[in-house]
CSV table of C-alpha atoms and ligand atoms in Angstrom, one decimal:
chain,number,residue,atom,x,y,z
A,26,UNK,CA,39.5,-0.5,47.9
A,27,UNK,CA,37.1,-3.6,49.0
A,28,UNK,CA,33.7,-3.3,49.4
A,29,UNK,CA,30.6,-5.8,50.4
A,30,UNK,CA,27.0,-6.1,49.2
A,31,UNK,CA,24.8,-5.1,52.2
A,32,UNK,CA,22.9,-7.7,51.8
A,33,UNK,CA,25.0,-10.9,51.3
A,34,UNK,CA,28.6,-10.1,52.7
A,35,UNK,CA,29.7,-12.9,50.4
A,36,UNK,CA,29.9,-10.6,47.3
A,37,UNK,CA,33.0,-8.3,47.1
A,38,UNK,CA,34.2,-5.9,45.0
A,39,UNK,CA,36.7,-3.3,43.6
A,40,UNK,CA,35.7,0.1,43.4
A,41,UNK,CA,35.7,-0.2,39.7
A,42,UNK,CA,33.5,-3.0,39.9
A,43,UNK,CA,31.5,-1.2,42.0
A,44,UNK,CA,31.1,2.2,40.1
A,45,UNK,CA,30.8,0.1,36.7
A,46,UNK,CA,27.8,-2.3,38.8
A,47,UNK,CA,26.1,0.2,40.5
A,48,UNK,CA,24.4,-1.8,42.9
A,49,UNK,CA,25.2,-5.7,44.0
A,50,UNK,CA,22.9,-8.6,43.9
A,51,UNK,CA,19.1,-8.5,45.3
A,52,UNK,CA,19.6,-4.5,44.2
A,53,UNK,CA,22.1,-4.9,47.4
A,54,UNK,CA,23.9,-1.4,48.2
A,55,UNK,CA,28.2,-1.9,48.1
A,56,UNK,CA,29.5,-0.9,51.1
A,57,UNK,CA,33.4,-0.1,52.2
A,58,UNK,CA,35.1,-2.8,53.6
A,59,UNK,CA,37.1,-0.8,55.5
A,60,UNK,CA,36.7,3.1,56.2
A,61,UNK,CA,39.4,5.1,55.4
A,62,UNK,CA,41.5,6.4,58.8
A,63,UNK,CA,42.9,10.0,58.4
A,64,UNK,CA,45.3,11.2,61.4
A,65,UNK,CA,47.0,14.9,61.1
A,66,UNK,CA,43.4,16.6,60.7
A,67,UNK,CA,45.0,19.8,60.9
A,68,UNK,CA,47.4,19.3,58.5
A,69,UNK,CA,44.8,18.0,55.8
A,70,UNK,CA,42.7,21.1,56.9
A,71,UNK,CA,45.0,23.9,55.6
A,72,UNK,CA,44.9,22.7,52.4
A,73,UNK,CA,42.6,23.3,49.4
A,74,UNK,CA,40.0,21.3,48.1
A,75,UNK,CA,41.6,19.9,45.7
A,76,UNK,CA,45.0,18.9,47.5
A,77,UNK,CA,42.9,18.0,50.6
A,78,UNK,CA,40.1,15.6,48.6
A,79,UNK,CA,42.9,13.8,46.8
A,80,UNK,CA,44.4,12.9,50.1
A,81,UNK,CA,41.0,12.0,51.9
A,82,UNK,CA,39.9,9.6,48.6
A,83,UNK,CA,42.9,7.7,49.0
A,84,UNK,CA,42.9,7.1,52.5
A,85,UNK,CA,39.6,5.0,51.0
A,86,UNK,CA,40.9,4.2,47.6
A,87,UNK,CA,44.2,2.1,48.0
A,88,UNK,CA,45.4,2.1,44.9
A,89,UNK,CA,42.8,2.2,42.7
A,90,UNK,CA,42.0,5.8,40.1
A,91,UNK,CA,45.5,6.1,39.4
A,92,UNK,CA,45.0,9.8,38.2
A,93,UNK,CA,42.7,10.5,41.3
A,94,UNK,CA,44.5,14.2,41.3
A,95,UNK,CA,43.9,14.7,37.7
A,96,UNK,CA,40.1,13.6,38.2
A,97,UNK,CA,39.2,15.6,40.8
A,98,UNK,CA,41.3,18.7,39.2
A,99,UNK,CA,38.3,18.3,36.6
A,100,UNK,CA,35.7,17.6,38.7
A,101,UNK,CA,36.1,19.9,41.3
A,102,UNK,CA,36.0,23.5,39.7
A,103,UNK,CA,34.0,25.7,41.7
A,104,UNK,CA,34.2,26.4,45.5
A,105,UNK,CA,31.8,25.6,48.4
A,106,UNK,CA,31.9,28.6,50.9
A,107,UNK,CA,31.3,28.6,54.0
A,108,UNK,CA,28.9,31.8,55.0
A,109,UNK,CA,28.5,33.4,58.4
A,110,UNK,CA,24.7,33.5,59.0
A,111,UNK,CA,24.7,34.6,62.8
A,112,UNK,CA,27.0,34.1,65.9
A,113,UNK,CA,27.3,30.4,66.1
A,114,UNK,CA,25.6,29.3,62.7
A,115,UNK,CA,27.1,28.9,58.8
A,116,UNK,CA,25.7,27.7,56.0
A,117,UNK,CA,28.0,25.7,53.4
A,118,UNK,CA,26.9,26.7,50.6
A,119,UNK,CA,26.9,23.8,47.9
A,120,UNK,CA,25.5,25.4,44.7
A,121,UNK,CA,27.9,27.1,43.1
A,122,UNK,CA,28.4,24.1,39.9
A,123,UNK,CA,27.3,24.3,36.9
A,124,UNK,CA,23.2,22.9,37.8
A,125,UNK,CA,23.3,25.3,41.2
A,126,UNK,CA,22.8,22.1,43.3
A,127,UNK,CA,25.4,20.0,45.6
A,128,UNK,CA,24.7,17.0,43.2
A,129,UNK,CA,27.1,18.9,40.7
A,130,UNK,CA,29.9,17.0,43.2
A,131,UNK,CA,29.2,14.1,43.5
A,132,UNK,CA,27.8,13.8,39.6
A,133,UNK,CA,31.3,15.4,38.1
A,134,UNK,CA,33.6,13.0,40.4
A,135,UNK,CA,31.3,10.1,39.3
A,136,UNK,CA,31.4,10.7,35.6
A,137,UNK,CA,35.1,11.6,35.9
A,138,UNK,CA,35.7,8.2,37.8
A,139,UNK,CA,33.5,6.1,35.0
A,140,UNK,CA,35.1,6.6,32.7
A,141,UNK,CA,38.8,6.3,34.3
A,142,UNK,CA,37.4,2.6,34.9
A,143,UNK,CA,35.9,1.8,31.4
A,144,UNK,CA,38.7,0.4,29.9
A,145,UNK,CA,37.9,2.1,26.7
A,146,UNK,CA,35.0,0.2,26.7
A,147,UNK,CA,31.8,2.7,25.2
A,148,UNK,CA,29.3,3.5,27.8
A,149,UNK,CA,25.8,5.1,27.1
A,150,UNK,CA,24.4,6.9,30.2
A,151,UNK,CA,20.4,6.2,30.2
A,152,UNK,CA,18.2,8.8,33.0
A,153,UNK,CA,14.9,9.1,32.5
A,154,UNK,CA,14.1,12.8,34.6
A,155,UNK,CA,11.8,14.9,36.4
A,156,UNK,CA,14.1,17.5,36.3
A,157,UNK,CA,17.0,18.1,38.2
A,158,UNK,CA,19.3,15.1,37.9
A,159,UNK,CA,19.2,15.2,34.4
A,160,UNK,CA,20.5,18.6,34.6
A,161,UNK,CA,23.7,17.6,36.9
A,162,UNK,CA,24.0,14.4,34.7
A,163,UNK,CA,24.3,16.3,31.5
A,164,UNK,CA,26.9,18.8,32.7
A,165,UNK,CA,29.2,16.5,34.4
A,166,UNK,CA,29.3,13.8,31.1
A,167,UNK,CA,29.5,16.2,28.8
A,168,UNK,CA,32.5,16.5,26.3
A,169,UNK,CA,33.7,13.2,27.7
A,170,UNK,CA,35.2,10.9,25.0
A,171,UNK,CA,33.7,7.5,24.6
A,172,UNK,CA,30.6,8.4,26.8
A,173,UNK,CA,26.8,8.8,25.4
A,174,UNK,CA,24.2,10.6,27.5
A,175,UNK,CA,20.6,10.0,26.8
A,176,UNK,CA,18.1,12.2,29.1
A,177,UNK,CA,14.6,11.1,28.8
A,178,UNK,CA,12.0,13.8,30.1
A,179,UNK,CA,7.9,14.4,30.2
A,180,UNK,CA,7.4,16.9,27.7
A,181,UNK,CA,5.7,20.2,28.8
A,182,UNK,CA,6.2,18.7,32.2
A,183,UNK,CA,9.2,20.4,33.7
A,184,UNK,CA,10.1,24.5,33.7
A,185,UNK,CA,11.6,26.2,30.4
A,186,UNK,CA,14.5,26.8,32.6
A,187,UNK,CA,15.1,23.2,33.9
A,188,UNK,CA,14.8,22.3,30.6
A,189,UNK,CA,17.3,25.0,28.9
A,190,UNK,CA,19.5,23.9,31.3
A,191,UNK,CA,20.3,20.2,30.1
A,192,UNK,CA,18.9,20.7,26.8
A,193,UNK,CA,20.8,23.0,24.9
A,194,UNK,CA,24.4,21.2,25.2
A,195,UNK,CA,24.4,19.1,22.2
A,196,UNK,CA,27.2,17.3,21.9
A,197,UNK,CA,27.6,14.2,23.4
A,198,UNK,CA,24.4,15.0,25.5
A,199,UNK,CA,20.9,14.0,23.5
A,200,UNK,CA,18.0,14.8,25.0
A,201,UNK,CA,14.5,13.1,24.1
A,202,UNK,CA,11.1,15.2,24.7
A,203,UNK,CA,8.8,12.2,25.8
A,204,UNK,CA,5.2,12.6,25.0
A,205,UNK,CA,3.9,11.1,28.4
A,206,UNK,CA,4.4,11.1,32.2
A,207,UNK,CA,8.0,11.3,34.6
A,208,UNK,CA,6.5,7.5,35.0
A,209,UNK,CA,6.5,6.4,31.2
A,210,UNK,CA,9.9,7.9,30.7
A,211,UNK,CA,11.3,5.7,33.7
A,212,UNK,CA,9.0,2.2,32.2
A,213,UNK,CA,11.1,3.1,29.1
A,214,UNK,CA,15.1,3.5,30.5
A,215,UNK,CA,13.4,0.1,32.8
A,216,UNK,CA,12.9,-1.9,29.3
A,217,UNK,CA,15.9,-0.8,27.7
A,218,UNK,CA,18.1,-2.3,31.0
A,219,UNK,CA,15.8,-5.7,30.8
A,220,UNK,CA,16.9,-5.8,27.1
A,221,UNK,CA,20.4,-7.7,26.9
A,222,UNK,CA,20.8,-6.7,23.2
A,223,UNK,CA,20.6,-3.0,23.9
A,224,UNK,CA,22.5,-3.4,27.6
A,225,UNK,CA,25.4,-5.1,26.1
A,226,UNK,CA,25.9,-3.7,22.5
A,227,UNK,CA,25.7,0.0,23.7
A,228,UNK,CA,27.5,-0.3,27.3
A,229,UNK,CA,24.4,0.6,29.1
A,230,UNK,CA,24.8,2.4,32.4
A,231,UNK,CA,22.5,4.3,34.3
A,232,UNK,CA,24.7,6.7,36.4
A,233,UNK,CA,22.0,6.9,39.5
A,234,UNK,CA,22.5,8.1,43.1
A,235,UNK,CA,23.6,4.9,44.7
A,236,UNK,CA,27.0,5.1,43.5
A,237,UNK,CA,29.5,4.9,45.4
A,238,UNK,CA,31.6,7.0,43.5
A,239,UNK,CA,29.0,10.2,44.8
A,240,UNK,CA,29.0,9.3,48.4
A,241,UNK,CA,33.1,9.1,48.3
A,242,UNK,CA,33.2,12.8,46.8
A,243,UNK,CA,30.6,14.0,48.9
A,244,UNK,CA,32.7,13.7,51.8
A,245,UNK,CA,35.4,15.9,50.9
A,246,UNK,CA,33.1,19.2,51.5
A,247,UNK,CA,32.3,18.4,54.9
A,248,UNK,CA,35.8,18.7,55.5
A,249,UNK,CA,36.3,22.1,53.4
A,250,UNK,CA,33.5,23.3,55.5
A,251,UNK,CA,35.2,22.3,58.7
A,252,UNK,CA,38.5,23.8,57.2
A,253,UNK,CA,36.8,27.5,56.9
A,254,UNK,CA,35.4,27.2,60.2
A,255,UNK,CA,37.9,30.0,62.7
A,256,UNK,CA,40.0,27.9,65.0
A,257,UNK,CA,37.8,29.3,67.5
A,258,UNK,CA,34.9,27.5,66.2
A,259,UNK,CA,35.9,23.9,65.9
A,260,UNK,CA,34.7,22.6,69.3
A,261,UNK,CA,31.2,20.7,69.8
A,262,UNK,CA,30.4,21.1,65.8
A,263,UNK,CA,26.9,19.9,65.0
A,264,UNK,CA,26.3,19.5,61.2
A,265,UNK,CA,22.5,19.4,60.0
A,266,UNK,CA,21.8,18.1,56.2
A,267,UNK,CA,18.5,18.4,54.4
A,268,UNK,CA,17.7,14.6,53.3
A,269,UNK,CA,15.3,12.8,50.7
A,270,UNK,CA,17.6,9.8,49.3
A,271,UNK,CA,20.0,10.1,52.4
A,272,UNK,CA,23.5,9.7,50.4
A,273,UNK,CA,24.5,13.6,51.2
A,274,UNK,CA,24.8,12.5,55.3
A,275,UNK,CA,25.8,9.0,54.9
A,276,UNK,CA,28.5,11.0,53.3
A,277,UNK,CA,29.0,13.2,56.2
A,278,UNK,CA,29.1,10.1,58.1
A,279,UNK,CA,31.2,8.8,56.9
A,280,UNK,CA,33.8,11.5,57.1
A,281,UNK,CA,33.1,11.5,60.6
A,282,UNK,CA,34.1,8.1,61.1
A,283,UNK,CA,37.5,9.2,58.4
A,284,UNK,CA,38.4,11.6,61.3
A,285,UNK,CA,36.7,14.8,61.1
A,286,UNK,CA,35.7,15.8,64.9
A,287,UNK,CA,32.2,16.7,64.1
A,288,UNK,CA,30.0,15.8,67.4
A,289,UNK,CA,26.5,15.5,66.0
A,290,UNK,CA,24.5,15.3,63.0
A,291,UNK,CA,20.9,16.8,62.7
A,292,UNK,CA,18.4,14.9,59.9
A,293,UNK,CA,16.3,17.5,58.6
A,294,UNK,CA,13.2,16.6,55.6
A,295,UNK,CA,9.9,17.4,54.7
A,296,UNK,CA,7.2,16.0,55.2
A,297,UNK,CA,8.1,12.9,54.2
A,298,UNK,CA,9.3,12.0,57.3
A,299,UNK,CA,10.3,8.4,57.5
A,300,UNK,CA,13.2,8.5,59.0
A,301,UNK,CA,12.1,11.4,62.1
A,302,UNK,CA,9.4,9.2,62.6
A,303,UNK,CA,11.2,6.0,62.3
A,304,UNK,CA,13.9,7.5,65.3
A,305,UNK,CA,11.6,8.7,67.8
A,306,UNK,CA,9.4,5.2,67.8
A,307,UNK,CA,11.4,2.7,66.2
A,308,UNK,CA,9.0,2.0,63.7
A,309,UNK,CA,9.7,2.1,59.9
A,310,UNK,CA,6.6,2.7,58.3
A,311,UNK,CA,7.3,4.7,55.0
A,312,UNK,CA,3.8,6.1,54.1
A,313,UNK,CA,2.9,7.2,50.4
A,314,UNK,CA,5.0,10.4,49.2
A,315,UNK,CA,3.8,13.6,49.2
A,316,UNK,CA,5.2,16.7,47.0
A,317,UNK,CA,6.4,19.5,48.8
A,318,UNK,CA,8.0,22.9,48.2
A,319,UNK,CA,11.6,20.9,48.6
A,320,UNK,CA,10.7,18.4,46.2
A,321,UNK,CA,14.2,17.0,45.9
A,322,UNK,CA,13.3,15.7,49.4
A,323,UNK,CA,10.2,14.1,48.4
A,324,UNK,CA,11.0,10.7,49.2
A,325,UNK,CA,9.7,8.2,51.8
A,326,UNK,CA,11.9,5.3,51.0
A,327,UNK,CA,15.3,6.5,51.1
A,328,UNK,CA,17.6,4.4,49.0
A,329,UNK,CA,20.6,5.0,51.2
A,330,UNK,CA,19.3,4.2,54.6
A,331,UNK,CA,21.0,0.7,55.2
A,332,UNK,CA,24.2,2.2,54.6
A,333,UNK,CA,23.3,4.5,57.4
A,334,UNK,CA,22.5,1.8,59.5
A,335,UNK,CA,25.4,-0.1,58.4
A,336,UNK,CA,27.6,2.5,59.0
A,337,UNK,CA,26.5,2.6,62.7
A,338,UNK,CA,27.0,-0.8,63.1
A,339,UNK,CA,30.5,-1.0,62.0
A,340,UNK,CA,31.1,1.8,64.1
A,341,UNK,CA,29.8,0.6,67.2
A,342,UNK,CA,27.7,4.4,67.3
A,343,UNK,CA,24.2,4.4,68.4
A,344,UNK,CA,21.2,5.5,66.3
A,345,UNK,CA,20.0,7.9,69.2
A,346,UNK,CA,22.9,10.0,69.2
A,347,UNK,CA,21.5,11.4,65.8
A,348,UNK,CA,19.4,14.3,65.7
A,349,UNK,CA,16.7,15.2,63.8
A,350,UNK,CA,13.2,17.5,62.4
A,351,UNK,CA,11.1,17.9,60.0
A,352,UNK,CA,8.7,20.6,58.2
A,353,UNK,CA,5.8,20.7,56.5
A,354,UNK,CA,5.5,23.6,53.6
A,355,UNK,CA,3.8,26.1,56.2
A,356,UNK,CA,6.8,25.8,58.9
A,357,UNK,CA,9.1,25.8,55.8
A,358,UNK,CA,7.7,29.3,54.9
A,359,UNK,CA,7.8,30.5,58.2
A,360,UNK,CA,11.7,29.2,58.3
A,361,UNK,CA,12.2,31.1,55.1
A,362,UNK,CA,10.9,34.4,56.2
A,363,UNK,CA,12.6,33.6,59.5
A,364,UNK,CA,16.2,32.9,58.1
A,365,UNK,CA,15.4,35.9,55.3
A,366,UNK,CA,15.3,38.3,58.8
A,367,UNK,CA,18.8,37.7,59.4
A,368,UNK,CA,19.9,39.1,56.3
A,369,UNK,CA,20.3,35.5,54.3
A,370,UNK,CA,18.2,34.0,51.1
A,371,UNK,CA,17.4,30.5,51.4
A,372,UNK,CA,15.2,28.0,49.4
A,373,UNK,CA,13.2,25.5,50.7
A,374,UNK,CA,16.2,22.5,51.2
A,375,UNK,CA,18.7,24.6,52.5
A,376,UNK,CA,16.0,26.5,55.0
A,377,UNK,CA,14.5,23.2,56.4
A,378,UNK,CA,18.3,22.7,57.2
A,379,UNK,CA,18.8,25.8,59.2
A,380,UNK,CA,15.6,25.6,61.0
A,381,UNK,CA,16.0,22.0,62.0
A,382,UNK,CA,20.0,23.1,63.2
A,383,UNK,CA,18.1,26.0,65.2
A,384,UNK,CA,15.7,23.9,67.1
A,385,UNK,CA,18.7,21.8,67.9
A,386,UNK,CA,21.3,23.8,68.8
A,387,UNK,CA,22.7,24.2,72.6
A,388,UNK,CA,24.6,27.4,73.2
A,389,UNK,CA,28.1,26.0,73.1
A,390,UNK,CA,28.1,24.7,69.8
A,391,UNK,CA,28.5,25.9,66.0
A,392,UNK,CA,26.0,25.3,63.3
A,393,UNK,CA,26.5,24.2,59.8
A,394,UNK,CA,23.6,23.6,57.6
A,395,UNK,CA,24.2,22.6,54.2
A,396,UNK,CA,22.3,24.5,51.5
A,397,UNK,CA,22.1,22.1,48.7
A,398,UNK,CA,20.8,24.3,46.0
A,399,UNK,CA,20.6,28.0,44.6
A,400,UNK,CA,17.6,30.2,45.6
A,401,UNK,CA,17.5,31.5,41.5
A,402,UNK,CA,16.8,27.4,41.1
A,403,UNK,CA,13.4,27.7,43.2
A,404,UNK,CA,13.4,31.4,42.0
A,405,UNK,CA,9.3,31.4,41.5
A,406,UNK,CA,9.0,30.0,45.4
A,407,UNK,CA,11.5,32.2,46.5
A,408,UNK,CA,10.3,35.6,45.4
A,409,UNK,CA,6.8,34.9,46.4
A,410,UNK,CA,7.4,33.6,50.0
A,411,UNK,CA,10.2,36.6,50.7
A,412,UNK,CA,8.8,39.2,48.1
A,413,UNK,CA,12.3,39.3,46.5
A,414,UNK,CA,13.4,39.5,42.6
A,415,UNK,CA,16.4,37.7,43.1
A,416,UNK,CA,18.8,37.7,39.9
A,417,UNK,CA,19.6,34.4,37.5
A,418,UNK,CA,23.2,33.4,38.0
A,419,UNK,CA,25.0,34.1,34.6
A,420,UNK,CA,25.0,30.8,34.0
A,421,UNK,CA,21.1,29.9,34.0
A,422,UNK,CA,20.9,34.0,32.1
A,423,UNK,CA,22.8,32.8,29.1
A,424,UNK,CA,21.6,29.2,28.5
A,425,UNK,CA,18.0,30.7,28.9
A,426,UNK,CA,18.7,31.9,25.9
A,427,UNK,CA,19.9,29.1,23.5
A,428,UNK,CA,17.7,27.4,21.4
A,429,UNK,CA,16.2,23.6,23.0
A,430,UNK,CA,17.9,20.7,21.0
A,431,UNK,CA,15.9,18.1,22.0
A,432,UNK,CA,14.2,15.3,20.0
A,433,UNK,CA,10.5,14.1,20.4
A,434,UNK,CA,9.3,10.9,21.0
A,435,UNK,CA,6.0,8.8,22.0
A,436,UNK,CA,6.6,6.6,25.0
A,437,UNK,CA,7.2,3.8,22.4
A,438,UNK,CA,9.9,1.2,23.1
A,439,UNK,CA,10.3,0.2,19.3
A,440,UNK,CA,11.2,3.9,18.9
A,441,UNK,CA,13.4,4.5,21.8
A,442,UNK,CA,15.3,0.9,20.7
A,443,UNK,CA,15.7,2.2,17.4
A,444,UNK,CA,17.1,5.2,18.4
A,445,UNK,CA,19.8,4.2,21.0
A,446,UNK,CA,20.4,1.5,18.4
A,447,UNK,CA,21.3,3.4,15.7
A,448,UNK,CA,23.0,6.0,17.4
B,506,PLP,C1,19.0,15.6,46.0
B,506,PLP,C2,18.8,16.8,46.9
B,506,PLP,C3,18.7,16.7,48.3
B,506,PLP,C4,18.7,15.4,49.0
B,506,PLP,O1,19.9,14.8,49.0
B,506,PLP,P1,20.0,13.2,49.4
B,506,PLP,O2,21.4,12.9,49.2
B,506,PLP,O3,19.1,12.5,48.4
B,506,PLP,O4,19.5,13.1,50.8
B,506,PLP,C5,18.5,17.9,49.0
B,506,PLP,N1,18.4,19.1,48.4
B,506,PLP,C6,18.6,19.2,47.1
B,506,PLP,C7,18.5,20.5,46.4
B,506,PLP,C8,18.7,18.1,46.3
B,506,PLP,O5,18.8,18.2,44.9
């Protein structure tokens, strides 16, 4: 597999250069040089999603990850079902990992594919967090041999339960208590990659979002959704994904222009709204971010946007063909209470989803909205907006209960060297 820096077609790499890299130069996203073509959809589609991924990655992958089967046998453990909500609308449910969010995909496959491309080389993962990505980080590196994860977090600064989460693994997982802000703990993981000592002599890597590695596993559940759709169902499918970064539907993009015969896609985010705003004027103008009830959205400059737009290019498709809305906390409420009417629990990502597919929807086509989290992960919101007392999944009950192994720091960089150094 080829791909190009976004920004200067010049540089080109192998997917292992690419997942080891992260991004190109100028902070240029990697892009594939060519999409991978799928024919016999309906084959692929009656198998699982294991069989079924392998076959989708290598349409991309060439010959690269020789043991692609074997990774995503490990990565992929846990199903993505695909719920009936009302007569023409489903929701894929994405949660069901081991951090109860869809990032538990694309995080496992990554981790999995890192270190098939190390060499043996040692890597240390470096995340500073404000939560949730340290969570999905933790789980998918964990027991995996010649891989370090330090997690940097605020201290006092995120819930007991986010932090039981990802703190309580041990193992090859340390976790650091930072006596500041989410913003210190980034300044620090920042020095530590400007510092070539530290970089080279532990393998520093930062495992975030822009990987391609996420984006190419991401794609395989819009096709297990499609595959669970009734035959019935598979004409003028509209898909509607709940954005902030915008790597979940550059995936689904992307595995439309693989093959899969979805017809539309609907953009659904918060109020931070660049991208709504951006397609009805043609104006980008990202204003400052606000924090919402579906703060994993809460982002006005969306890292993965050019691939978007690159992907439109490259497929000759036009920008107006996509769909989109966006809430603000009240309408999300409203959606909540709404969707909680027809007999289904959603939290804030997953709602703003289904509401956006609602306002959309024509009556001959079928609905998918992706819920992207748990309800027990927003459990406070959840049970106040819809009066509920919805249960912890077993696996948030019992690490709620282990002790926190973190360590403690001050937002010192003499400290943090010393402790990465000495290891
Ligand atoms: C990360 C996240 C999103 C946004 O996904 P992007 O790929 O960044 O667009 C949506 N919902 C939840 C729960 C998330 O954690």
């Amino acid at each position: 597999m080829k791909l190009y820096n976004i920004k200067d077609h010049s540089e080109v790499v192998s997917f292992a250069q690419a997942v080891r890299q992260g991004l190109g130069r100028d902070q240029g996203l990697f892009f594939p040089s060519e999409i991978g073509k799928l024919d016999h959809i309906d084959d692929l589609l009656k198998l699982n999603l294991v069989d079924r991924s392998e076959k989708i990655l290598r349409a991309f992958l060439g010959d690269e990850l020789p043991d692609l089967a074997g990774i995503l046998k490990r990565a992929f453990t846990f199903p993505a079902p695909l719920v009936k909500v009302s007569e023409n609308t489903y929701a894929l449910e994405l949660f069901h990992g081991p951090t109860l969010a869809f990032k538990d995909f694309g995080g496992r496959f990554m981790a999995q594919a890192l270190q098939a491309v190390s060499d043996g080389r040692h890597i240390t993962i470096l995340t500073a967090t404000s939560g949730d990505t340290g969570a999905a980080v933790a789980h998918a590196f964990y027991g995996l041999e010649g891989i370090d994860v330090v997690i940097l977090y605020p201290k006092g600064k995120i819930s007991n339960l986010q932090e039981k989460l990802f703190c309580t693994l041990g193992g090859n997982i340390r976790t650091v208590s930072v006596n500041g802000t989410f913003d210190d703990c980034q300044a620090l993981v920042k020095k530590a990659f400007d510092d070539q000592e530290v970089k080279t002599s532990i393998g520093l890597n930062s495992a975030n979002s822009i990987n391609i590695s996420r984006l190419l596993a991401q794609i395989c559940y819009y096709f297990e959704a499609y595959a669970q759709l009734p035959e019935d169902r598979r004409k003028n499918v509209v898909v509607s994904v709940p954005s902030g970064n915008f790597g979940d539907i550059t995936a689904g993009l992307l595995a439309k222009a693989a093959g899969l015969p979805i017809s539309r896609f609907v953009i659904s985010t918060n109020a931070n709204d660049t991208v709504p705003r951006y397609l009805a004027s043609g104006v980008w103008d990202p204003r400052e971010t606000v924090p919402t009830l579906s703060n994993a959205m809460d982002v006005s400059r969306p890292n993965n946007w050019p691939r978007v737009e690159e992907l439109f290019k490259v497929m000759n498709w036009k920008l107006s063909d996509l769909a989109y809305g966006a809430l603000n906390d009240d309408q999300t409420r409203d959606a909540m209470c709404e969707l909680y009417k027809t007999g289904y629990v959603g939290e804030p990502h997953g709602t703003i989803a289904w509401k956006a597919l609602q306002n959309n929807l024509a009556e001959d086509e079928t609905g998918i909205f992706l819920c992207t989290a748990a309800p027990a992960k927003f459990k406070e919101n959840v049970d106040a907006i819809l009066g509920t007392d919805i249960e912890l999944p077993e696996a948030l009950a019992s690490r709620a209960k282990m002790p926190v192994l973190s360590d403690n720091m001050d937002p010192d960089w003499n400290a943090l060297r010393r402790y990465l150094l000495k290891k």
